[in-house]
Amino acid sequence: MTVALHLRAAERRDAADLAILVDIASHGFATWLWHGAVMRGSKDTAMEQGRSRLRMDDEPGAWKDATLAEWDSEIAGVSIGYDLDENVRDIVAPHPVIKPLLDLQVMVIGSRFIDSLGVYRHHRGKGIGRALLAHEIDKANGRQVSLITESHNDTALALYAANGFAEQARLQAVPLFEDSKRHEWVLLARNMT
C-alpha cells in the first residue's frame, strides 16, 4: 500500500481540525487568546471559539486561507497564509501580548504572510511541514514570504533557514503568565529572486 501526501484547500467544515492545528502551531498561544470568549461567557471552551473564528468567511487567517495536508486520507497538517496589506497598520492590539506581533507584521507589509504552519505530532518527520511551506512559497508568486516564530522553536527555525528564510527582526514577547518561558518573536522572510 502506498501512502500519499495530498494538499487541498480547506473547507468551512474543517474548522475543528484547523483550530487544533493552529493551536499546535502556536504552542497553545491560540487557545490562550480564544479563552477570552469563555471569560466573556460567549463560548463554553476556547476550542469552540477557535472553531468559530476559523469558520468565518471574511477574516484573514480563517478557513479560506488554509491549506490542509492529508496523509493516507487523514488530516495531518495545515498552513494558513495570506497577503499582508496596509490594513495591519490599523489593527489595535486587543491585548499587550499581540502588540509585538503586529509591530513585526507592519515591517513586511506586501509579503505573503504565513500565519500558521502545524502538523499533528504523529505525522511529523514525513515531510509534511516542508510540503506545506513549499506550497505557501509557491502561492507568493515571486513575492516575499514572511512569518513569525518563537526564538526557542529550534525545529521551526531550522526548517525555515533550510528553505531560504532569514531573520529580519525580533521583539521581546509579552509573557502570558508570570511563570511563562521568556522568549522573543522572530520575524523571518524569504526574498524571491
Short mmCIF file of N, CA and C in Angstrom, two decimals:
data_model
loop_
_atom_site.label_atom_id
_atom_site.label_comp_id
_atom_site.label_asym_id
_atom_site.label_seq_id
_atom_site.Cartn_x
_atom_site.Cartn_y
_atom_site.Cartn_z
N MET A 1 0.84 -1.18 0.00
CA MET A 1 0.00 0.00 0.00
C MET A 1 0.89 1.24 0.00
N THR A 2 0.61 2.17 -0.90
CA THR A 2 1.36 3.41 -0.99
C THR A 2 0.61 4.51 -0.26
N VAL A 3 1.31 5.17 0.65
CA VAL A 3 0.73 6.29 1.37
C VAL A 3 1.11 7.55 0.61
N ALA A 4 0.13 8.35 0.33
CA ALA A 4 0.40 9.56 -0.44
C ALA A 4 0.04 10.80 0.37
N LEU A 5 0.85 11.82 0.18
CA LEU A 5 0.57 13.12 0.76
C LEU A 5 -0.25 13.90 -0.26
N HIS A 6 -1.31 14.49 0.21
CA HIS A 6 -2.20 15.26 -0.66
C HIS A 6 -2.48 16.60 0.02
N LEU A 7 -2.28 17.69 -0.72
CA LEU A 7 -2.62 19.02 -0.22
C LEU A 7 -3.93 19.44 -0.85
N ARG A 8 -4.79 20.06 -0.05
CA ARG A 8 -6.07 20.55 -0.58
C ARG A 8 -6.48 21.82 0.15
N ALA A 9 -7.30 22.60 -0.53
CA ALA A 9 -7.87 23.79 0.11
C ALA A 9 -8.79 23.36 1.24
N ALA A 10 -8.73 24.07 2.34
CA ALA A 10 -9.63 23.77 3.46
C ALA A 10 -11.05 24.16 3.09
N GLU A 11 -11.98 23.55 3.77
CA GLU A 11 -13.40 23.89 3.65
C GLU A 11 -13.87 24.33 5.03
N ARG A 12 -14.99 25.04 5.07
CA ARG A 12 -15.51 25.51 6.35
C ARG A 12 -15.70 24.34 7.33
N ARG A 13 -16.12 23.20 6.83
CA ARG A 13 -16.37 22.04 7.70
C ARG A 13 -15.10 21.50 8.37
N ASP A 14 -13.93 21.96 7.93
CA ASP A 14 -12.65 21.55 8.52
C ASP A 14 -12.25 22.39 9.73
N ALA A 15 -13.10 23.31 10.14
CA ALA A 15 -12.72 24.30 11.15
C ALA A 15 -12.25 23.70 12.47
N ALA A 16 -12.80 22.58 12.89
CA ALA A 16 -12.36 21.98 14.17
C ALA A 16 -10.91 21.52 14.06
N ASP A 17 -10.56 20.81 12.98
CA ASP A 17 -9.16 20.41 12.79
C ASP A 17 -8.27 21.63 12.63
N LEU A 18 -8.75 22.64 11.93
CA LEU A 18 -7.96 23.87 11.77
C LEU A 18 -7.64 24.47 13.13
N ALA A 19 -8.64 24.54 14.00
CA ALA A 19 -8.42 25.13 15.33
C ALA A 19 -7.38 24.34 16.11
N ILE A 20 -7.45 23.02 16.07
CA ILE A 20 -6.47 22.20 16.78
C ILE A 20 -5.07 22.43 16.22
N LEU A 21 -4.95 22.42 14.89
CA LEU A 21 -3.65 22.58 14.27
C LEU A 21 -3.07 23.98 14.47
N VAL A 22 -3.91 25.01 14.45
CA VAL A 22 -3.45 26.36 14.75
C VAL A 22 -2.93 26.42 16.18
N ASP A 23 -3.62 25.76 17.10
CA ASP A 23 -3.17 25.75 18.49
C ASP A 23 -1.85 24.99 18.63
N ILE A 24 -1.70 23.89 17.88
CA ILE A 24 -0.43 23.16 17.89
C ILE A 24 0.68 24.05 17.35
N ALA A 25 0.42 24.72 16.23
CA ALA A 25 1.43 25.59 15.61
C ALA A 25 1.85 26.72 16.55
N SER A 26 0.92 27.19 17.36
CA SER A 26 1.21 28.32 18.25
C SER A 26 1.62 27.88 19.66
N HIS A 27 1.76 26.58 19.87
CA HIS A 27 2.14 26.03 21.18
C HIS A 27 1.20 26.50 22.28
N GLY A 28 -0.10 26.54 21.99
CA GLY A 28 -1.10 26.90 22.99
C GLY A 28 -1.44 28.38 23.05
N PHE A 29 -0.73 29.20 22.30
CA PHE A 29 -1.00 30.64 22.30
C PHE A 29 -2.41 30.92 21.80
N ALA A 30 -2.84 30.18 20.77
CA ALA A 30 -4.18 30.40 20.21
C ALA A 30 -5.26 30.13 21.24
N THR A 31 -5.18 29.02 21.98
CA THR A 31 -6.23 28.76 22.97
C THR A 31 -6.21 29.80 24.08
N TRP A 32 -5.02 30.32 24.39
CA TRP A 32 -4.97 31.39 25.38
C TRP A 32 -5.77 32.59 24.87
N LEU A 33 -5.58 32.96 23.60
CA LEU A 33 -6.34 34.07 23.03
C LEU A 33 -7.83 33.77 23.00
N TRP A 34 -8.17 32.58 22.56
CA TRP A 34 -9.58 32.20 22.41
C TRP A 34 -10.29 32.07 23.75
N HIS A 35 -9.54 31.88 24.82
CA HIS A 35 -10.15 31.72 26.14
C HIS A 35 -10.91 32.98 26.58
N GLY A 36 -10.58 34.12 26.00
CA GLY A 36 -11.31 35.35 26.31
C GLY A 36 -12.80 35.22 26.07
N ALA A 37 -13.19 34.46 25.04
CA ALA A 37 -14.62 34.26 24.75
C ALA A 37 -15.29 33.46 25.87
N VAL A 38 -14.54 32.56 26.49
CA VAL A 38 -15.07 31.78 27.62
C VAL A 38 -15.28 32.72 28.81
N MET A 39 -14.29 33.58 29.03
CA MET A 39 -14.38 34.52 30.15
C MET A 39 -15.54 35.50 29.97
N ARG A 40 -15.82 35.86 28.73
CA ARG A 40 -16.95 36.76 28.44
C ARG A 40 -18.29 36.03 28.45
N GLY A 41 -18.25 34.71 28.49
CA GLY A 41 -19.48 33.92 28.52
C GLY A 41 -20.12 33.66 27.17
N SER A 42 -19.40 33.96 26.08
CA SER A 42 -19.98 33.73 24.75
C SER A 42 -19.69 32.34 24.20
N LYS A 43 -18.73 31.62 24.78
CA LYS A 43 -18.39 30.26 24.37
C LYS A 43 -18.14 29.42 25.61
N ASP A 44 -18.30 28.10 25.45
CA ASP A 44 -18.06 27.19 26.57
C ASP A 44 -16.60 26.78 26.69
N THR A 45 -15.89 26.72 25.57
CA THR A 45 -14.46 26.35 25.60
C THR A 45 -13.69 27.22 24.63
N ALA A 46 -12.38 27.28 24.85
CA ALA A 46 -11.51 28.03 23.94
C ALA A 46 -11.54 27.41 22.55
N MET A 47 -11.58 26.09 22.46
CA MET A 47 -11.60 25.43 21.15
C MET A 47 -12.90 25.74 20.40
N GLU A 48 -14.00 25.90 21.11
CA GLU A 48 -15.24 26.29 20.45
C GLU A 48 -15.07 27.67 19.81
N GLN A 49 -14.41 28.57 20.51
CA GLN A 49 -14.13 29.90 19.95
C GLN A 49 -13.20 29.80 18.76
N GLY A 50 -12.17 28.96 18.86
CA GLY A 50 -11.25 28.78 17.74
C GLY A 50 -11.97 28.24 16.52
N ARG A 51 -12.82 27.27 16.71
CA ARG A 51 -13.60 26.72 15.60
C ARG A 51 -14.48 27.80 14.99
N SER A 52 -15.14 28.59 15.83
CA SER A 52 -15.99 29.67 15.32
C SER A 52 -15.18 30.69 14.54
N ARG A 53 -14.03 31.05 15.05
CA ARG A 53 -13.18 32.03 14.38
C ARG A 53 -12.69 31.51 13.03
N LEU A 54 -12.32 30.24 12.98
CA LEU A 54 -11.81 29.66 11.74
C LEU A 54 -12.90 29.35 10.72
N ARG A 55 -14.16 29.40 11.14
CA ARG A 55 -15.29 29.23 10.21
C ARG A 55 -15.69 30.55 9.55
N MET A 56 -15.13 31.67 9.98
CA MET A 56 -15.51 32.97 9.44
C MET A 56 -15.11 33.08 7.97
N ASP A 57 -15.96 33.73 7.19
CA ASP A 57 -15.72 33.83 5.75
C ASP A 57 -14.79 34.97 5.37
N ASP A 58 -14.82 36.06 6.07
CA ASP A 58 -14.09 37.25 5.64
C ASP A 58 -12.95 37.64 6.56
N GLU A 59 -12.55 36.77 7.43
CA GLU A 59 -11.48 37.05 8.39
C GLU A 59 -10.15 36.52 7.87
N PRO A 60 -9.11 37.36 7.77
CA PRO A 60 -7.80 36.82 7.37
C PRO A 60 -7.36 35.74 8.33
N GLY A 61 -6.80 34.68 7.80
CA GLY A 61 -6.31 33.60 8.63
C GLY A 61 -7.37 32.57 8.98
N ALA A 62 -8.54 32.64 8.38
CA ALA A 62 -9.60 31.66 8.63
C ALA A 62 -9.55 30.58 7.52
N TRP A 63 -10.61 29.80 7.41
CA TRP A 63 -10.61 28.62 6.56
C TRP A 63 -10.29 28.91 5.10
N LYS A 64 -10.69 30.04 4.57
CA LYS A 64 -10.44 30.34 3.16
C LYS A 64 -8.95 30.52 2.86
N ASP A 65 -8.16 30.80 3.87
CA ASP A 65 -6.71 30.99 3.70
C ASP A 65 -5.91 29.75 4.05
N ALA A 66 -6.60 28.66 4.36
CA ALA A 66 -5.94 27.45 4.86
C ALA A 66 -5.78 26.38 3.78
N THR A 67 -4.64 25.71 3.85
CA THR A 67 -4.37 24.54 3.03
C THR A 67 -4.15 23.38 3.99
N LEU A 68 -4.85 22.29 3.75
CA LEU A 68 -4.69 21.10 4.59
C LEU A 68 -3.82 20.07 3.90
N ALA A 69 -3.00 19.40 4.68
CA ALA A 69 -2.23 18.26 4.21
C ALA A 69 -2.92 17.01 4.71
N GLU A 70 -3.17 16.09 3.82
CA GLU A 70 -3.75 14.79 4.20
C GLU A 70 -2.71 13.71 3.94
N TRP A 71 -2.57 12.84 4.91
CA TRP A 71 -1.68 11.70 4.79
C TRP A 71 -2.54 10.46 4.88
N ASP A 72 -2.55 9.70 3.82
CA ASP A 72 -3.38 8.49 3.75
C ASP A 72 -4.84 8.83 4.09
N SER A 73 -5.33 9.93 3.51
CA SER A 73 -6.71 10.42 3.65
C SER A 73 -7.05 10.95 5.05
N GLU A 74 -6.06 11.13 5.90
CA GLU A 74 -6.28 11.69 7.24
C GLU A 74 -5.67 13.09 7.28
N ILE A 75 -6.38 14.05 7.85
CA ILE A 75 -5.82 15.38 8.01
C ILE A 75 -4.59 15.29 8.91
N ALA A 76 -3.47 15.80 8.39
CA ALA A 76 -2.20 15.67 9.09
C ALA A 76 -1.57 17.01 9.45
N GLY A 77 -1.87 18.07 8.68
CA GLY A 77 -1.25 19.36 8.93
C GLY A 77 -1.97 20.48 8.21
N VAL A 78 -1.53 21.70 8.52
CA VAL A 78 -2.16 22.88 7.91
C VAL A 78 -1.12 23.97 7.70
N SER A 79 -1.35 24.76 6.67
CA SER A 79 -0.68 26.05 6.55
C SER A 79 -1.78 27.07 6.30
N ILE A 80 -1.62 28.22 6.91
CA ILE A 80 -2.55 29.32 6.71
C ILE A 80 -1.73 30.53 6.31
N GLY A 81 -2.00 31.04 5.12
CA GLY A 81 -1.25 32.18 4.62
C GLY A 81 -2.14 33.14 3.86
N TYR A 82 -1.73 34.40 3.86
CA TYR A 82 -2.48 35.45 3.17
C TYR A 82 -1.56 36.62 2.90
N ASP A 83 -2.01 37.51 2.06
CA ASP A 83 -1.22 38.69 1.72
C ASP A 83 -1.39 39.73 2.82
N LEU A 84 -0.27 40.21 3.33
CA LEU A 84 -0.30 41.23 4.38
C LEU A 84 -0.43 42.60 3.71
N ASP A 85 -1.54 43.27 3.96
CA ASP A 85 -1.73 44.58 3.34
C ASP A 85 -1.67 45.70 4.38
N GLU A 86 -1.86 46.90 3.92
CA GLU A 86 -1.76 48.09 4.76
C GLU A 86 -2.72 48.09 5.95
N ASN A 87 -3.79 47.29 5.87
CA ASN A 87 -4.78 47.25 6.96
C ASN A 87 -4.17 46.82 8.29
N VAL A 88 -3.04 46.12 8.25
CA VAL A 88 -2.42 45.68 9.51
C VAL A 88 -2.00 46.89 10.35
N ARG A 89 -1.73 48.02 9.71
CA ARG A 89 -1.35 49.23 10.46
C ARG A 89 -2.49 49.74 11.33
N ASP A 90 -3.74 49.45 10.93
CA ASP A 90 -4.92 49.96 11.63
C ASP A 90 -5.42 49.05 12.75
N ILE A 91 -4.83 47.87 12.86
CA ILE A 91 -5.29 46.93 13.89
C ILE A 91 -4.79 47.38 15.25
N VAL A 92 -5.71 47.51 16.18
CA VAL A 92 -5.36 47.86 17.55
C VAL A 92 -5.25 46.56 18.33
N ALA A 93 -4.11 46.34 18.95
CA ALA A 93 -3.89 45.11 19.71
C ALA A 93 -4.93 45.00 20.83
N PRO A 94 -5.73 43.94 20.85
CA PRO A 94 -6.74 43.78 21.90
C PRO A 94 -6.13 43.43 23.25
N HIS A 95 -4.85 43.07 23.27
CA HIS A 95 -4.14 42.71 24.49
C HIS A 95 -2.66 42.99 24.24
N PRO A 96 -1.90 43.38 25.27
CA PRO A 96 -0.47 43.70 25.08
C PRO A 96 0.35 42.57 24.45
N VAL A 97 -0.05 41.31 24.63
CA VAL A 97 0.74 40.22 24.05
C VAL A 97 0.71 40.24 22.52
N ILE A 98 -0.30 40.88 21.94
CA ILE A 98 -0.45 40.91 20.49
C ILE A 98 0.41 42.01 19.85
N LYS A 99 0.68 43.08 20.60
CA LYS A 99 1.36 44.25 20.03
C LYS A 99 2.69 43.92 19.33
N PRO A 100 3.60 43.14 19.94
CA PRO A 100 4.85 42.87 19.23
C PRO A 100 4.64 42.12 17.91
N LEU A 101 3.64 41.26 17.87
CA LEU A 101 3.35 40.53 16.63
C LEU A 101 2.87 41.48 15.54
N LEU A 102 2.00 42.41 15.90
CA LEU A 102 1.52 43.39 14.92
C LEU A 102 2.66 44.31 14.48
N ASP A 103 3.51 44.71 15.42
CA ASP A 103 4.64 45.57 15.08
C ASP A 103 5.58 44.88 14.07
N LEU A 104 5.78 43.59 14.24
CA LEU A 104 6.61 42.84 13.29
C LEU A 104 5.93 42.71 11.93
N GLN A 105 4.63 42.47 11.94
CA GLN A 105 3.90 42.33 10.67
C GLN A 105 3.97 43.61 9.84
N VAL A 106 3.91 44.76 10.50
CA VAL A 106 3.98 46.04 9.78
C VAL A 106 5.28 46.13 8.97
N MET A 107 6.34 45.47 9.45
CA MET A 107 7.63 45.53 8.76
C MET A 107 7.65 44.78 7.43
N VAL A 108 6.66 43.91 7.22
CA VAL A 108 6.67 43.09 6.00
C VAL A 108 5.35 43.22 5.21
N ILE A 109 4.73 44.39 5.31
CA ILE A 109 3.53 44.65 4.51
C ILE A 109 3.86 44.42 3.04
N GLY A 110 2.96 43.76 2.35
CA GLY A 110 3.15 43.43 0.94
C GLY A 110 3.65 42.02 0.71
N SER A 111 4.03 41.33 1.79
CA SER A 111 4.52 39.97 1.64
C SER A 111 3.39 38.96 1.79
N ARG A 112 3.66 37.74 1.38
CA ARG A 112 2.78 36.61 1.66
C ARG A 112 3.13 36.20 3.08
N PHE A 113 2.17 36.29 4.00
CA PHE A 113 2.43 36.02 5.42
C PHE A 113 1.90 34.66 5.80
N ILE A 114 2.77 33.82 6.33
CA ILE A 114 2.35 32.51 6.83
C ILE A 114 1.96 32.68 8.28
N ASP A 115 0.68 32.65 8.52
CA ASP A 115 0.13 32.85 9.86
C ASP A 115 0.33 31.63 10.74
N SER A 116 0.14 30.45 10.17
CA SER A 116 0.27 29.20 10.92
C SER A 116 0.79 28.10 10.01
N LEU A 117 1.62 27.23 10.58
CA LEU A 117 2.05 26.02 9.91
C LEU A 117 2.23 24.98 11.00
N GLY A 118 1.35 23.98 10.99
CA GLY A 118 1.39 22.98 12.05
C GLY A 118 1.08 21.59 11.54
N VAL A 119 1.68 20.60 12.18
CA VAL A 119 1.49 19.21 11.82
C VAL A 119 1.23 18.42 13.10
N TYR A 120 0.23 17.53 13.05
CA TYR A 120 -0.02 16.66 14.20
C TYR A 120 1.25 15.87 14.53
N ARG A 121 1.54 15.72 15.81
CA ARG A 121 2.78 15.08 16.27
C ARG A 121 3.01 13.71 15.61
N HIS A 122 1.98 12.90 15.50
CA HIS A 122 2.17 11.55 14.96
C HIS A 122 2.42 11.54 13.45
N HIS A 123 2.33 12.71 12.82
CA HIS A 123 2.62 12.81 11.38
C HIS A 123 3.92 13.57 11.11
N ARG A 124 4.64 13.94 12.14
CA ARG A 124 5.88 14.69 11.92
C ARG A 124 6.98 13.76 11.41
N GLY A 125 7.95 14.36 10.73
CA GLY A 125 9.06 13.58 10.18
C GLY A 125 8.75 12.95 8.84
N LYS A 126 7.62 13.29 8.23
CA LYS A 126 7.22 12.72 6.95
C LYS A 126 7.35 13.72 5.80
N GLY A 127 7.85 14.93 6.08
CA GLY A 127 7.98 15.93 5.03
C GLY A 127 6.73 16.78 4.83
N ILE A 128 5.77 16.65 5.72
CA ILE A 128 4.51 17.38 5.58
C ILE A 128 4.72 18.88 5.77
N GLY A 129 5.46 19.25 6.80
CA GLY A 129 5.74 20.67 7.04
C GLY A 129 6.48 21.29 5.87
N ARG A 130 7.46 20.58 5.33
CA ARG A 130 8.21 21.08 4.16
C ARG A 130 7.29 21.26 2.96
N ALA A 131 6.38 20.31 2.75
CA ALA A 131 5.45 20.40 1.62
C ALA A 131 4.51 21.59 1.77
N LEU A 132 4.01 21.80 2.97
CA LEU A 132 3.12 22.93 3.21
C LEU A 132 3.87 24.26 3.04
N LEU A 133 5.10 24.32 3.52
CA LEU A 133 5.91 25.53 3.37
C LEU A 133 6.17 25.81 1.88
N ALA A 134 6.52 24.77 1.12
CA ALA A 134 6.76 24.94 -0.31
C ALA A 134 5.49 25.44 -1.01
N HIS A 135 4.35 24.93 -0.59
CA HIS A 135 3.07 25.37 -1.15
C HIS A 135 2.84 26.86 -0.90
N GLU A 136 3.12 27.32 0.32
CA GLU A 136 2.96 28.74 0.64
C GLU A 136 3.93 29.60 -0.17
N ILE A 137 5.15 29.12 -0.36
CA ILE A 137 6.13 29.85 -1.17
C ILE A 137 5.63 29.96 -2.60
N ASP A 138 5.10 28.87 -3.13
CA ASP A 138 4.54 28.90 -4.49
C ASP A 138 3.40 29.90 -4.61
N LYS A 139 2.56 29.96 -3.58
CA LYS A 139 1.40 30.87 -3.62
C LYS A 139 1.82 32.34 -3.59
N ALA A 140 3.06 32.62 -3.22
CA ALA A 140 3.53 34.00 -3.17
C ALA A 140 3.76 34.58 -4.57
N ASN A 141 3.84 33.70 -5.56
CA ASN A 141 4.02 34.14 -6.95
C ASN A 141 5.19 35.11 -7.11
N GLY A 142 6.33 34.77 -6.52
CA GLY A 142 7.53 35.57 -6.68
C GLY A 142 7.72 36.69 -5.68
N ARG A 143 6.73 36.89 -4.81
CA ARG A 143 6.86 37.95 -3.79
C ARG A 143 7.53 37.40 -2.54
N GLN A 144 7.90 38.31 -1.67
CA GLN A 144 8.49 37.93 -0.39
C GLN A 144 7.48 37.12 0.42
N VAL A 145 7.99 36.13 1.15
CA VAL A 145 7.20 35.32 2.08
C VAL A 145 7.74 35.60 3.48
N SER A 146 6.84 35.81 4.43
CA SER A 146 7.26 36.12 5.80
C SER A 146 6.47 35.29 6.80
N LEU A 147 7.00 35.22 8.01
CA LEU A 147 6.33 34.53 9.11
C LEU A 147 6.98 34.96 10.41
N ILE A 148 6.33 34.61 11.50
CA ILE A 148 6.86 34.90 12.84
C ILE A 148 6.85 33.60 13.62
N THR A 149 7.96 33.34 14.31
CA THR A 149 8.04 32.17 15.17
C THR A 149 8.72 32.56 16.48
N GLU A 150 8.75 31.61 17.40
CA GLU A 150 9.36 31.86 18.71
C GLU A 150 10.86 31.60 18.64
N SER A 151 11.61 32.39 19.39
CA SER A 151 13.07 32.27 19.37
C SER A 151 13.57 30.92 19.89
N HIS A 152 12.78 30.23 20.67
CA HIS A 152 13.20 28.93 21.21
C HIS A 152 12.68 27.75 20.39
N ASN A 153 12.01 28.01 19.26
CA ASN A 153 11.46 26.94 18.43
C ASN A 153 12.53 26.51 17.41
N ASP A 154 13.50 25.75 17.89
CA ASP A 154 14.65 25.37 17.07
C ASP A 154 14.26 24.56 15.84
N THR A 155 13.26 23.69 15.96
CA THR A 155 12.82 22.88 14.82
C THR A 155 12.29 23.77 13.71
N ALA A 156 11.43 24.72 14.06
CA ALA A 156 10.88 25.64 13.06
C ALA A 156 11.98 26.52 12.47
N LEU A 157 12.84 27.05 13.31
CA LEU A 157 13.92 27.92 12.82
C LEU A 157 14.81 27.17 11.82
N ALA A 158 15.09 25.90 12.09
CA ALA A 158 15.92 25.10 11.18
C ALA A 158 15.20 24.86 9.85
N LEU A 159 13.90 24.54 9.92
CA LEU A 159 13.12 24.32 8.70
C LEU A 159 13.12 25.57 7.83
N TYR A 160 12.85 26.72 8.45
CA TYR A 160 12.78 27.95 7.68
C TYR A 160 14.14 28.35 7.12
N ALA A 161 15.19 28.20 7.90
CA ALA A 161 16.54 28.53 7.41
C ALA A 161 16.92 27.65 6.22
N ALA A 162 16.57 26.37 6.30
CA ALA A 162 16.88 25.44 5.21
C ALA A 162 16.09 25.78 3.94
N ASN A 163 15.07 26.58 4.07
CA ASN A 163 14.24 26.95 2.92
C ASN A 163 14.40 28.42 2.53
N GLY A 164 15.53 29.01 2.92
CA GLY A 164 15.88 30.33 2.45
C GLY A 164 15.36 31.50 3.25
N PHE A 165 14.80 31.25 4.42
CA PHE A 165 14.31 32.35 5.26
C PHE A 165 15.45 32.90 6.10
N ALA A 166 15.45 34.20 6.29
CA ALA A 166 16.46 34.87 7.11
C ALA A 166 15.77 35.79 8.11
N GLU A 167 16.41 35.94 9.25
CA GLU A 167 15.84 36.81 10.28
C GLU A 167 15.85 38.27 9.83
N GLN A 168 14.71 38.93 10.02
CA GLN A 168 14.56 40.34 9.68
C GLN A 168 14.55 41.20 10.93
N ALA A 169 13.93 40.69 12.00
CA ALA A 169 13.82 41.46 13.25
C ALA A 169 13.34 40.51 14.34
N ARG A 170 13.46 40.98 15.57
CA ARG A 170 12.89 40.23 16.70
C ARG A 170 12.47 41.22 17.77
N LEU A 171 11.42 40.86 18.48
CA LEU A 171 10.91 41.69 19.57
C LEU A 171 10.61 40.78 20.76
N GLN A 172 10.81 41.31 21.94
CA GLN A 172 10.52 40.57 23.17
C GLN A 172 9.04 40.26 23.24
N ALA A 173 8.72 39.02 23.52
CA ALA A 173 7.32 38.61 23.70
C ALA A 173 6.85 39.03 25.09
N VAL A 174 5.60 39.45 25.17
CA VAL A 174 4.98 39.75 26.46
C VAL A 174 4.54 38.41 27.06
N PRO A 175 4.99 38.07 28.26
CA PRO A 175 4.64 36.76 28.85
C PRO A 175 3.13 36.65 29.08
N LEU A 176 2.61 35.45 28.80
CA LEU A 176 1.20 35.20 29.04
C LEU A 176 0.91 35.09 30.53
N PHE A 177 1.83 34.47 31.25
CA PHE A 177 1.68 34.24 32.68
C PHE A 177 2.98 34.62 33.36
N GLU A 178 2.92 34.82 34.66
CA GLU A 178 4.10 35.21 35.42
C GLU A 178 5.25 34.22 35.28
N ASP A 179 4.91 32.93 35.21
CA ASP A 179 5.95 31.89 35.12
C ASP A 179 6.17 31.39 33.69
N SER A 180 5.70 32.13 32.69
CA SER A 180 5.88 31.74 31.29
C SER A 180 7.35 31.76 30.90
N LYS A 181 7.69 30.84 29.99
CA LYS A 181 9.04 30.82 29.44
C LYS A 181 9.25 32.10 28.65
N ARG A 182 10.32 32.81 28.94
CA ARG A 182 10.62 34.07 28.25
C ARG A 182 11.18 33.76 26.86
N HIS A 183 10.74 34.51 25.87
CA HIS A 183 11.25 34.34 24.53
C HIS A 183 11.04 35.61 23.72
N GLU A 184 11.56 35.58 22.51
CA GLU A 184 11.35 36.68 21.58
C GLU A 184 10.56 36.14 20.39
N TRP A 185 9.81 37.04 19.76
CA TRP A 185 9.17 36.73 18.49
C TRP A 185 10.18 37.06 17.40
N VAL A 186 10.40 36.13 16.48
CA VAL A 186 11.39 36.30 15.42
C VAL A 186 10.66 36.42 14.08
N LEU A 187 10.88 37.53 13.40
CA LEU A 187 10.32 37.74 12.07
C LEU A 187 11.32 37.22 11.05
N LEU A 188 10.85 36.29 10.23
CA LEU A 188 11.68 35.70 9.17
C LEU A 188 11.07 36.04 7.82
N ALA A 189 11.91 36.21 6.82
CA ALA A 189 11.41 36.47 5.48
C ALA A 189 12.29 35.76 4.46
N ARG A 190 11.65 35.40 3.38
CA ARG A 190 12.34 34.78 2.24
C ARG A 190 12.09 35.67 1.04
N ASN A 191 13.15 36.29 0.57
CA ASN A 191 13.03 37.16 -0.60
C ASN A 191 13.15 36.33 -1.86
N MET A 192 12.26 36.55 -2.78
CA MET A 192 12.25 35.81 -4.03
C MET A 192 13.19 36.49 -5.02
N THR A 193 13.84 35.70 -5.83
CA THR A 193 14.73 36.28 -6.85
C THR A 193 14.35 35.80 -8.22
#
